Short mmCIF file of C-alpha atoms in Angstrom, two decimals:
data_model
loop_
_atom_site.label_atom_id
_atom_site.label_comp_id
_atom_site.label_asym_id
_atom_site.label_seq_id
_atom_site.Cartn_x
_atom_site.Cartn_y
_atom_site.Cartn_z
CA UNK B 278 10.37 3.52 8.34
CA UNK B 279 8.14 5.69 6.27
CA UNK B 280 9.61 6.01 3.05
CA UNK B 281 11.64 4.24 0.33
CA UNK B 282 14.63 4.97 -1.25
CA UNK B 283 15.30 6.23 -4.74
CA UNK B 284 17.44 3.81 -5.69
CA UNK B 285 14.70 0.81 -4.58
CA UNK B 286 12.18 1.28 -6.80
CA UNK B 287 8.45 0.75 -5.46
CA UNK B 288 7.07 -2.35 -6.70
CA UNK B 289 3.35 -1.95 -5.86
CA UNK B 290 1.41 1.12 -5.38
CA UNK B 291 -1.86 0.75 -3.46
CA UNK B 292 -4.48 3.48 -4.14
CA UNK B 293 -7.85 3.89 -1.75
CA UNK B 294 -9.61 5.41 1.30
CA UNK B 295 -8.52 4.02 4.63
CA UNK B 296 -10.14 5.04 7.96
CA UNK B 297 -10.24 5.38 11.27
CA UNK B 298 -11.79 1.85 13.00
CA UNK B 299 -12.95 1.67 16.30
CA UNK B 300 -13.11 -1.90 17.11
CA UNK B 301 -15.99 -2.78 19.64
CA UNK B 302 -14.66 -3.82 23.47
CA UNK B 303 -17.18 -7.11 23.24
CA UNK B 304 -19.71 -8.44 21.40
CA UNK B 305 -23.27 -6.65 21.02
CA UNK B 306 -25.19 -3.97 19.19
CA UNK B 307 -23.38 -0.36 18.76
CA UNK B 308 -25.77 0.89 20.78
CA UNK B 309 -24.75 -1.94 23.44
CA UNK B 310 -20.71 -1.55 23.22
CA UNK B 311 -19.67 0.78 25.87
CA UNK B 312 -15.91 1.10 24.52
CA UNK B 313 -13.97 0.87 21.59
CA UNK B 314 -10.36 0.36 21.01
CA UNK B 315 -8.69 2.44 17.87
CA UNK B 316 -7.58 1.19 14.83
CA UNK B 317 -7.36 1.51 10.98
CA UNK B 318 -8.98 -0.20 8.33
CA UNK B 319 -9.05 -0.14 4.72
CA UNK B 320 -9.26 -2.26 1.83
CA UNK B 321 -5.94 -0.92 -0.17
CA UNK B 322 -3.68 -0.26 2.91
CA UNK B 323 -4.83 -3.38 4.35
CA UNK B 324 -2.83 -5.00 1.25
CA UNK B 325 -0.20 -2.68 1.43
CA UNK B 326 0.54 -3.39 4.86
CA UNK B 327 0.59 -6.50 4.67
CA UNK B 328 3.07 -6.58 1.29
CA UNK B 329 5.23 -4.46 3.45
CA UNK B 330 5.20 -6.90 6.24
CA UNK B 331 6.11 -9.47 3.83
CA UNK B 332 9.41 -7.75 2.50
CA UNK B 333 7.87 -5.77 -0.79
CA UNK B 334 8.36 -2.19 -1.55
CA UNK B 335 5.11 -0.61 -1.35
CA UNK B 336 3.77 2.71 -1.38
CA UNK B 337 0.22 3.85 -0.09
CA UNK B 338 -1.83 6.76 -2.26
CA UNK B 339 -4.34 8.64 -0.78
CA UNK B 340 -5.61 11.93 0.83
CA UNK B 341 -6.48 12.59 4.83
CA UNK B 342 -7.90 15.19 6.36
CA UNK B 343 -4.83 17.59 8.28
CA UNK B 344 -6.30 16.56 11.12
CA UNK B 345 -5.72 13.92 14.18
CA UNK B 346 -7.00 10.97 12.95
CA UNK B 347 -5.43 12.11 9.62
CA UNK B 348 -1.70 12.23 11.41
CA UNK B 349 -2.52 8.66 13.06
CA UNK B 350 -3.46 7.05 9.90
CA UNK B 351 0.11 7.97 8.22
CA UNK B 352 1.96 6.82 11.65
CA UNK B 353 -0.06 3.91 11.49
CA UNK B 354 0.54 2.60 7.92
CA UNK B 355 4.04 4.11 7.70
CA UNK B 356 5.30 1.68 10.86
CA UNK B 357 4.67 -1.71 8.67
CA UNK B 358 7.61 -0.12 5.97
CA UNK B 359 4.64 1.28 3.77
CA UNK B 360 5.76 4.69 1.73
CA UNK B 361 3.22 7.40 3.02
CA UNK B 362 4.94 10.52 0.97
CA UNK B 363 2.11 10.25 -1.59
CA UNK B 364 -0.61 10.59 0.86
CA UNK B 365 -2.17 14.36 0.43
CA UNK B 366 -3.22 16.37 2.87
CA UNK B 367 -7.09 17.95 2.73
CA UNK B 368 -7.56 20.95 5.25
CA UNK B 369 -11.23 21.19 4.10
CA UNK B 370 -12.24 17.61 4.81
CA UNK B 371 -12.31 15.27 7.41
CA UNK B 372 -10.15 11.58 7.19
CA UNK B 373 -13.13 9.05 7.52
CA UNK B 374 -14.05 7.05 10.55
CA UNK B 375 -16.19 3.85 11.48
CA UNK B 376 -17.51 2.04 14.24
CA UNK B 377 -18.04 -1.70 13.50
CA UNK B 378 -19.42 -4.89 16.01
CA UNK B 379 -17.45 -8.09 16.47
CA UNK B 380 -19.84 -10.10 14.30
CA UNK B 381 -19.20 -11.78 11.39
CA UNK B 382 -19.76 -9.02 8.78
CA UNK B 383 -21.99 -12.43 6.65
CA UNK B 384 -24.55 -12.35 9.51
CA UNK B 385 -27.40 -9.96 9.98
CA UNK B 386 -26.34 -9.01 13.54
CA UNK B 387 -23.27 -7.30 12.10
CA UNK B 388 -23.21 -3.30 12.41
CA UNK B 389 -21.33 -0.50 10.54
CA UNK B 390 -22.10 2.95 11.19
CA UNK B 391 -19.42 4.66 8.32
CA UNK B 392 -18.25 8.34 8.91
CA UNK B 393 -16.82 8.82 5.70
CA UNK B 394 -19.44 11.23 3.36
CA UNK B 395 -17.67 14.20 2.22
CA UNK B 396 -14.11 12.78 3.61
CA UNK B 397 -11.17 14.01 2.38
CA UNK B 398 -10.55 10.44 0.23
CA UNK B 399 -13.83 11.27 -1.28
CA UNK B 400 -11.78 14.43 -2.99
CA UNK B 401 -9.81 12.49 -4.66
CA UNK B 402 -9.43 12.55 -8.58
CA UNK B 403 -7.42 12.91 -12.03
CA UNK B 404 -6.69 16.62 -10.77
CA UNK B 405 -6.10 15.46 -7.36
CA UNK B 406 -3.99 12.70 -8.50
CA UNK B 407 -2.27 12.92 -11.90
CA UNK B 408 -1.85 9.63 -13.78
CA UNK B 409 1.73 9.84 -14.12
CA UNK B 410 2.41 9.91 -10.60
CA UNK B 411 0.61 6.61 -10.13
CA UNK B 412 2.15 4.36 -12.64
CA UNK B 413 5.91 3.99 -11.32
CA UNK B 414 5.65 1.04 -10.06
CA UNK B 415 5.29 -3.07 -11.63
CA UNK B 416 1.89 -3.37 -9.46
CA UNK B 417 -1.18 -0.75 -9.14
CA UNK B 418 -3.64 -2.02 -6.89
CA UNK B 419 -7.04 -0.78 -6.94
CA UNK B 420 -10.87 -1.70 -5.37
CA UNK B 421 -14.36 -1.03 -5.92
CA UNK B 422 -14.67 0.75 -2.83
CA UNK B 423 -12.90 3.79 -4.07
CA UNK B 424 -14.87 4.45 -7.13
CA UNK B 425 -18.56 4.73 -4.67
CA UNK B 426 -17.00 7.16 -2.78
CA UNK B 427 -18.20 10.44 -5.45
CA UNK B 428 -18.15 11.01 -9.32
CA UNK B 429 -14.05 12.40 -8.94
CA UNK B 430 -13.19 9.20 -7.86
CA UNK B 431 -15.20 6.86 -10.47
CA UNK B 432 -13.35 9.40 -12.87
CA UNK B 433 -10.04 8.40 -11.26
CA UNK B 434 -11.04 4.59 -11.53
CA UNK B 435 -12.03 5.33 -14.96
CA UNK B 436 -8.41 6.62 -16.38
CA UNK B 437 -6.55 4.32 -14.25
CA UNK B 438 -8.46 0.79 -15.42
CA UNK B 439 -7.94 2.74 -19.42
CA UNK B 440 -5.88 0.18 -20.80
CA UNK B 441 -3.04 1.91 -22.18
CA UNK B 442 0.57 0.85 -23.28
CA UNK B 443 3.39 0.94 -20.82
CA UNK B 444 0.42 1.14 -18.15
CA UNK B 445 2.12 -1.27 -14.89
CA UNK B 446 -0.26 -4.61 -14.16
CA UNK B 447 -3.39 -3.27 -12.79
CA UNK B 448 -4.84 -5.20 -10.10
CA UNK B 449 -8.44 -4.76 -9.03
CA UNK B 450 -10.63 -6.60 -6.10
CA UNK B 451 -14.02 -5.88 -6.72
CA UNK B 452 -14.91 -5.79 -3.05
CA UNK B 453 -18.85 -4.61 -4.00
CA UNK B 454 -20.06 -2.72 -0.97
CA UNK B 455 -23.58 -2.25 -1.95
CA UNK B 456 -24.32 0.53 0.93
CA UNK B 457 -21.76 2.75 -0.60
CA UNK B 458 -23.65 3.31 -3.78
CA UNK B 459 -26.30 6.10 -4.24
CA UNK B 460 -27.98 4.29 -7.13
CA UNK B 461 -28.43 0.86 -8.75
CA UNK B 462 -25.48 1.36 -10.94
CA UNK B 463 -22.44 -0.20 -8.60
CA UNK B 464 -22.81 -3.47 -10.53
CA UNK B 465 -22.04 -2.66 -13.70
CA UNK B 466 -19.63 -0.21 -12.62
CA UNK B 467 -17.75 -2.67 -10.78
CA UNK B 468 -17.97 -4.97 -14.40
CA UNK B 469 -16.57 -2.19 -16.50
CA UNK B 470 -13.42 -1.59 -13.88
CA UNK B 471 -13.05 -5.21 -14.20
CA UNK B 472 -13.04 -5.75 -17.24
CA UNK B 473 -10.11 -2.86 -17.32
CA UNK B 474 -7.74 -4.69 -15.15
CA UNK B 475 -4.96 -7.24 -15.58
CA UNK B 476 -5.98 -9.16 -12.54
CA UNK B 477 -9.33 -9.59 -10.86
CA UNK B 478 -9.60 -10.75 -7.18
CA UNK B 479 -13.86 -11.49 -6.87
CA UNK B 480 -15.75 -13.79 -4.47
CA UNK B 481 -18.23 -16.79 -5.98
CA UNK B 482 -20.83 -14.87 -3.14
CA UNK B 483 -20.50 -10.90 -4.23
CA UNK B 484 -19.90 -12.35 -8.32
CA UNK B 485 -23.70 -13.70 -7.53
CA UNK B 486 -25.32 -11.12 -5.67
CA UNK B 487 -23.85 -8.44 -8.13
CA UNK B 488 -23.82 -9.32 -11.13
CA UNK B 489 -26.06 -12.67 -10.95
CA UNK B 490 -23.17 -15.19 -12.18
CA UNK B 491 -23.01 -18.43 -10.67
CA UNK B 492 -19.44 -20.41 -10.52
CA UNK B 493 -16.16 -19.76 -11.68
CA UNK B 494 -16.60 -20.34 -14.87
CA UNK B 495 -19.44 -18.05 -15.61
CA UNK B 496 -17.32 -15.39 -13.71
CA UNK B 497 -14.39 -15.98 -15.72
CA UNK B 498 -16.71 -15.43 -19.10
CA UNK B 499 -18.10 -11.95 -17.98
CA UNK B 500 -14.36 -11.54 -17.69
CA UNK B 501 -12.36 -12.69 -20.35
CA UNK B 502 -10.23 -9.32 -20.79
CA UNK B 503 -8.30 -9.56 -17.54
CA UNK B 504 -4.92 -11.94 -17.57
CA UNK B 505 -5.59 -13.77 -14.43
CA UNK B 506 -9.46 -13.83 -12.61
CA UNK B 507 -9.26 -15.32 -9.22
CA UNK B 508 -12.46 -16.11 -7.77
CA UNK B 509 -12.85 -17.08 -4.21
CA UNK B 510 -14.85 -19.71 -2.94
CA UNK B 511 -14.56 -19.00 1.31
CA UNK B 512 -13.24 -21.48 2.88
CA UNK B 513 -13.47 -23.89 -0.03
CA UNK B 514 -10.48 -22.44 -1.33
CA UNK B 515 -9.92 -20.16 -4.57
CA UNK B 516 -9.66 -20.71 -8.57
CA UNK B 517 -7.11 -18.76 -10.55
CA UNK B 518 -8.40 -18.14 -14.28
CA UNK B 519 -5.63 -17.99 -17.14
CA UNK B 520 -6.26 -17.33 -21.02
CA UNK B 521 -4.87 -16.03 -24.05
CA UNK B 522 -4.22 -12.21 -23.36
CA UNK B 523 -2.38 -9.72 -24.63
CA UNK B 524 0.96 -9.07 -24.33
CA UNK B 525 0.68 -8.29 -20.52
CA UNK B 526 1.02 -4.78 -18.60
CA UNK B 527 4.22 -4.29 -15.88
CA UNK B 528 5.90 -7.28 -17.78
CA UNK B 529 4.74 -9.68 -15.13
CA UNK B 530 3.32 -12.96 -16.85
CA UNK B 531 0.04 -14.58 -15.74
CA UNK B 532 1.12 -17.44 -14.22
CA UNK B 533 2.10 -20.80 -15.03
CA UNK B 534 -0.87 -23.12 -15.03
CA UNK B 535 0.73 -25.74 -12.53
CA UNK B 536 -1.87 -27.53 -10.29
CA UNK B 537 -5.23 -29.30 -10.53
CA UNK B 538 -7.05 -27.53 -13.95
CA UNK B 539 -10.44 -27.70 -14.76
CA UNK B 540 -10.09 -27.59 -18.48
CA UNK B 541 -11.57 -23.60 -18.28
CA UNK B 542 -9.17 -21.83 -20.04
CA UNK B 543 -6.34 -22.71 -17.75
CA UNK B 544 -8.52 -22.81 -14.38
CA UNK B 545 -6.13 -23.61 -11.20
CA UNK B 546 -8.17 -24.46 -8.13
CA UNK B 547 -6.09 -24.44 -4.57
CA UNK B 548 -7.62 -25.56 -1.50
CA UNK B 549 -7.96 -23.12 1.75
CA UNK B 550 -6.37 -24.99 4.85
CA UNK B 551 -8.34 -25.19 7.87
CA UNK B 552 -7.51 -22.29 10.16
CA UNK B 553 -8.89 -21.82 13.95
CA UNK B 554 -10.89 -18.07 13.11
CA UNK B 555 -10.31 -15.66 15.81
CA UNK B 556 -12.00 -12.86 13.68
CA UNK B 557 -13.62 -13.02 10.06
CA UNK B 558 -12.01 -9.32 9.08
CA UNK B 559 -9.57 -8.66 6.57
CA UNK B 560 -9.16 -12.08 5.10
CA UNK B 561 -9.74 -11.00 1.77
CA UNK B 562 -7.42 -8.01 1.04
CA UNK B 563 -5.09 -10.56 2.64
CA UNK B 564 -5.46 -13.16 0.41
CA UNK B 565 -5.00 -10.11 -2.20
CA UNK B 566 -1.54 -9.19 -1.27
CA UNK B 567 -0.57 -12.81 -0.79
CA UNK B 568 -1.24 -13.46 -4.36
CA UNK B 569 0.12 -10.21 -5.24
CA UNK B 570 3.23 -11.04 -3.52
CA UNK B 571 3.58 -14.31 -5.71
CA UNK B 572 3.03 -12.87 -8.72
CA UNK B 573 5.33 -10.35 -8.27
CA UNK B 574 8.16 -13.25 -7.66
CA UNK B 575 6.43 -14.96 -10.98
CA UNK B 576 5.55 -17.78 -9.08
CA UNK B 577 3.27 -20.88 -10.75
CA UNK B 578 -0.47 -20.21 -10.28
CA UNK B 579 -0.81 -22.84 -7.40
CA UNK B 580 1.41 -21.17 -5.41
CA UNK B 581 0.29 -17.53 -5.51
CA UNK B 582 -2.96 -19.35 -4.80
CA UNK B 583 -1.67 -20.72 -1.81
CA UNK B 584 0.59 -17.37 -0.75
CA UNK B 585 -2.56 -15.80 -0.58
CA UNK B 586 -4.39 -17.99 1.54
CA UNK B 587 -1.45 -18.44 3.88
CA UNK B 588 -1.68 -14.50 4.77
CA UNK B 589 -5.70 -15.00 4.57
CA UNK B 590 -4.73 -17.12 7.74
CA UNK B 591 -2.69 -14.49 8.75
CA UNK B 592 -4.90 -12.41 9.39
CA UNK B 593 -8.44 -14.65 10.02
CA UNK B 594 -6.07 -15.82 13.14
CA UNK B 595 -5.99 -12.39 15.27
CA UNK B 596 -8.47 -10.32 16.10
CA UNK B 597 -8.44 -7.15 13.41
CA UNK B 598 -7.50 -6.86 10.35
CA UNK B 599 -4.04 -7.16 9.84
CA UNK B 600 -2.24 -10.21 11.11
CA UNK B 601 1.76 -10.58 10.80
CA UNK B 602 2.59 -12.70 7.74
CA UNK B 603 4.61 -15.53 7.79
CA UNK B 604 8.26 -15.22 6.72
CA UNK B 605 9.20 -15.51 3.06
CA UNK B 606 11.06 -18.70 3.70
CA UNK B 607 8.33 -20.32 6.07
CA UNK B 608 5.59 -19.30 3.77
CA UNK B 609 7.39 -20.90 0.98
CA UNK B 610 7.74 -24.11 2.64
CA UNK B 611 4.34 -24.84 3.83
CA UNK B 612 3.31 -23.70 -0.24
CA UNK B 613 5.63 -26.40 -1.56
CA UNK B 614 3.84 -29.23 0.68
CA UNK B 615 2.41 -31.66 -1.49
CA UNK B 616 -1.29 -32.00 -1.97
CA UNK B 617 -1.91 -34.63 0.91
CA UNK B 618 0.53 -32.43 3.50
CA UNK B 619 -1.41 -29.45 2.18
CA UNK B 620 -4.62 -30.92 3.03
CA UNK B 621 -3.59 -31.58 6.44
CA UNK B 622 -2.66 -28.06 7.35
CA UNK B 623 -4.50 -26.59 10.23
CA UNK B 624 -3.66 -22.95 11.27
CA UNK B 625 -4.30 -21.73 14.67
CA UNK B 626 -3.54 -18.07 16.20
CA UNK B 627 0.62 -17.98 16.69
CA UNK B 628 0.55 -19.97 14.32
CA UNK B 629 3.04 -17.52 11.60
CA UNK B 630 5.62 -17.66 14.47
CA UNK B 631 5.81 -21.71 14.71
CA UNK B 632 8.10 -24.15 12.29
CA UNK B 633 6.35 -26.41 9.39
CA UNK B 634 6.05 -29.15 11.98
CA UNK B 635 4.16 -27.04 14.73
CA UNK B 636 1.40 -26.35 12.42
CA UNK B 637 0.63 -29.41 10.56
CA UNK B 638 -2.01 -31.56 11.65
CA UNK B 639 -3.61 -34.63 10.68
#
């Protein structure tokens, strides 16, 4: 199931780099691991993925090299129902590729050795990629990663965060990757592209070490073009930001402030649940496509926060970085649980394949 029909319109489109991963056989340095098991990773088609997975019509934009890895990438993404006939071909350049160790990428034992200079992603631009081919859709989905990769695609960023009319809701997760950049300008990069979206996904952590703001709040007033700012707090949970906007792109509304507020211009703050962590990876552009997918079924604020961290758990509760999202109708249920049931959620691995009753605990 690699493509999608005419007649069903795509509802998000997911631009970015993904790679080959090679996932270490146990824990210990690179130079340690004596096997690795193949994979893919990447910050867009990790979301698109797992929007597929959860029933949405999705399509994946990118370039690959015409090689291997390149034809394993497409299989790969194509078999969770993403769309893969906008991915381009680059016989010139190589598809990236990335060892990683099983650490916790927050701790200094954590390794990446990235394979990905000159890739054929890297290529990518307004040329390569004409503006009119990526707006048919309600959603556009974009991350920081994508504009470090080389000047064509920080042009690309550039033109797509342009606010313009009729542009769809632009979505951007600032996921600031300080190793990507070749100077000191990533942070204010990453501020302008924010500041050009309709909804920012940012972590309290990378907010601080980029751009020196401290709490939600402070976030939310570098911010105050974007519809909706989330910020994410870990495993505290997550704060959705709402304020007077424009009218807004894609004809999706912010969100209806329902849920404990703050007073800060509409501030919704949801709880994580405690989950058993098999593997730290990919919780993020989870949590991404969870609120993605509740926005795009104009859900209150509370419970796109809560979508979002019920595929975070998704995937925090297998070992890479996809995990298989609840269904719609489970998913739904455990995000209607009042505060106190909330609170008592614990979510082990399995745990997307068990009723309501087999994952709450006291």
């Amino acid at each position: 199931m690699t493509g999608t029909a005419a007649a069903d319109p795509t509802e998000v489109i997911c631009l970015g780099e993904s790679m080959v991963t090679f996932m270490p056989s146990r824990p210990g340095r690179l130079a340690d691991v004596p096997s690795f098991a193949r994979t893919i990773g990447g910050a867009e088609s990790n979301v698109a993925c797992a929007l597929a997975a959860a029933g949405h019509r999705v399509k994946w934009v990118s370039r690959v090299g015409a090689d291997g890895f390149g034809d394993h990438l497409i299989e790969a993404v194509g078999a969770y129902g993403v769309d893969t006939s906008a991915v381009g071909r680059d016989p010139d350049r190589p598809t990236g590729i990335y060892f990683r160790t099983a650490t916790d990428r927050s701790t200094d034992a954590h390794e990446v050795a990235y394979y990905r200079a000159g890739s054929a992603a890297s290529a990518m631009s307004p040329m390569t990629l004409p503006y009119a081919e990526l707006t048919g859709a309600r959603v556009l989905h974009l991350s920081g990663i994508t504009a470090a990769l080389s000047a064509d695609c920080l042009a690309l960023m550039l033109e797509l965060t342009e606010r313009r009319e009729g542009r769809p809701l632009v979505s951007f997760d600032v996921n600031h990757r300080p190793g990507l950049w070749r100077d000191a300008s990533g942070p204010e990069v990453l501020l302008e592209l924010a500041r050009g979206a309709d909804l920012v996904f940012v972590g309290e952590d990378e907010a601080a070490d980029a751009w020196g703001l401290n709490g939600g709040a402070a976030i939310r007033e570098a911010l105050p073009e974007p519809g909706v700012v989330v910020v994410k707090h870990g495993a505290r949970g997550a704060t959705a930001y709402t304020g007077p906007a424009p009218e807004t792109a894609g004809g999706l509304a912010p969100g209806r402030a329902e849920g404990p507020t703050d007073g800060a211009r509409g501030a919704v703050f949801a709880p994580a649940p405690r989950v058993d962590v098999v593997a730290p990876v990919g919780a993020g552009d989870a949590f991404a496509a969870g609120f993605l997918s509740g926005t795009l079924r104009e859900l209150p604020l509370r419970d796109r926060l809560r979508h979002g961290h019920l595929m975070a758990a998704a995937a925090l509760t297998v070992p890479g970085d996809l995990g298989t999202p609840p269904s719609t109708a489970h998913a739904d249920r455990l995000a209607e649980l009042d505060d106190a049931a909330w609170e008592r959620l614990r979510l082990g691995p399995g745990w997307t394949s068990a009723v309501d009753e087999e994952v709450r605990t006291s």
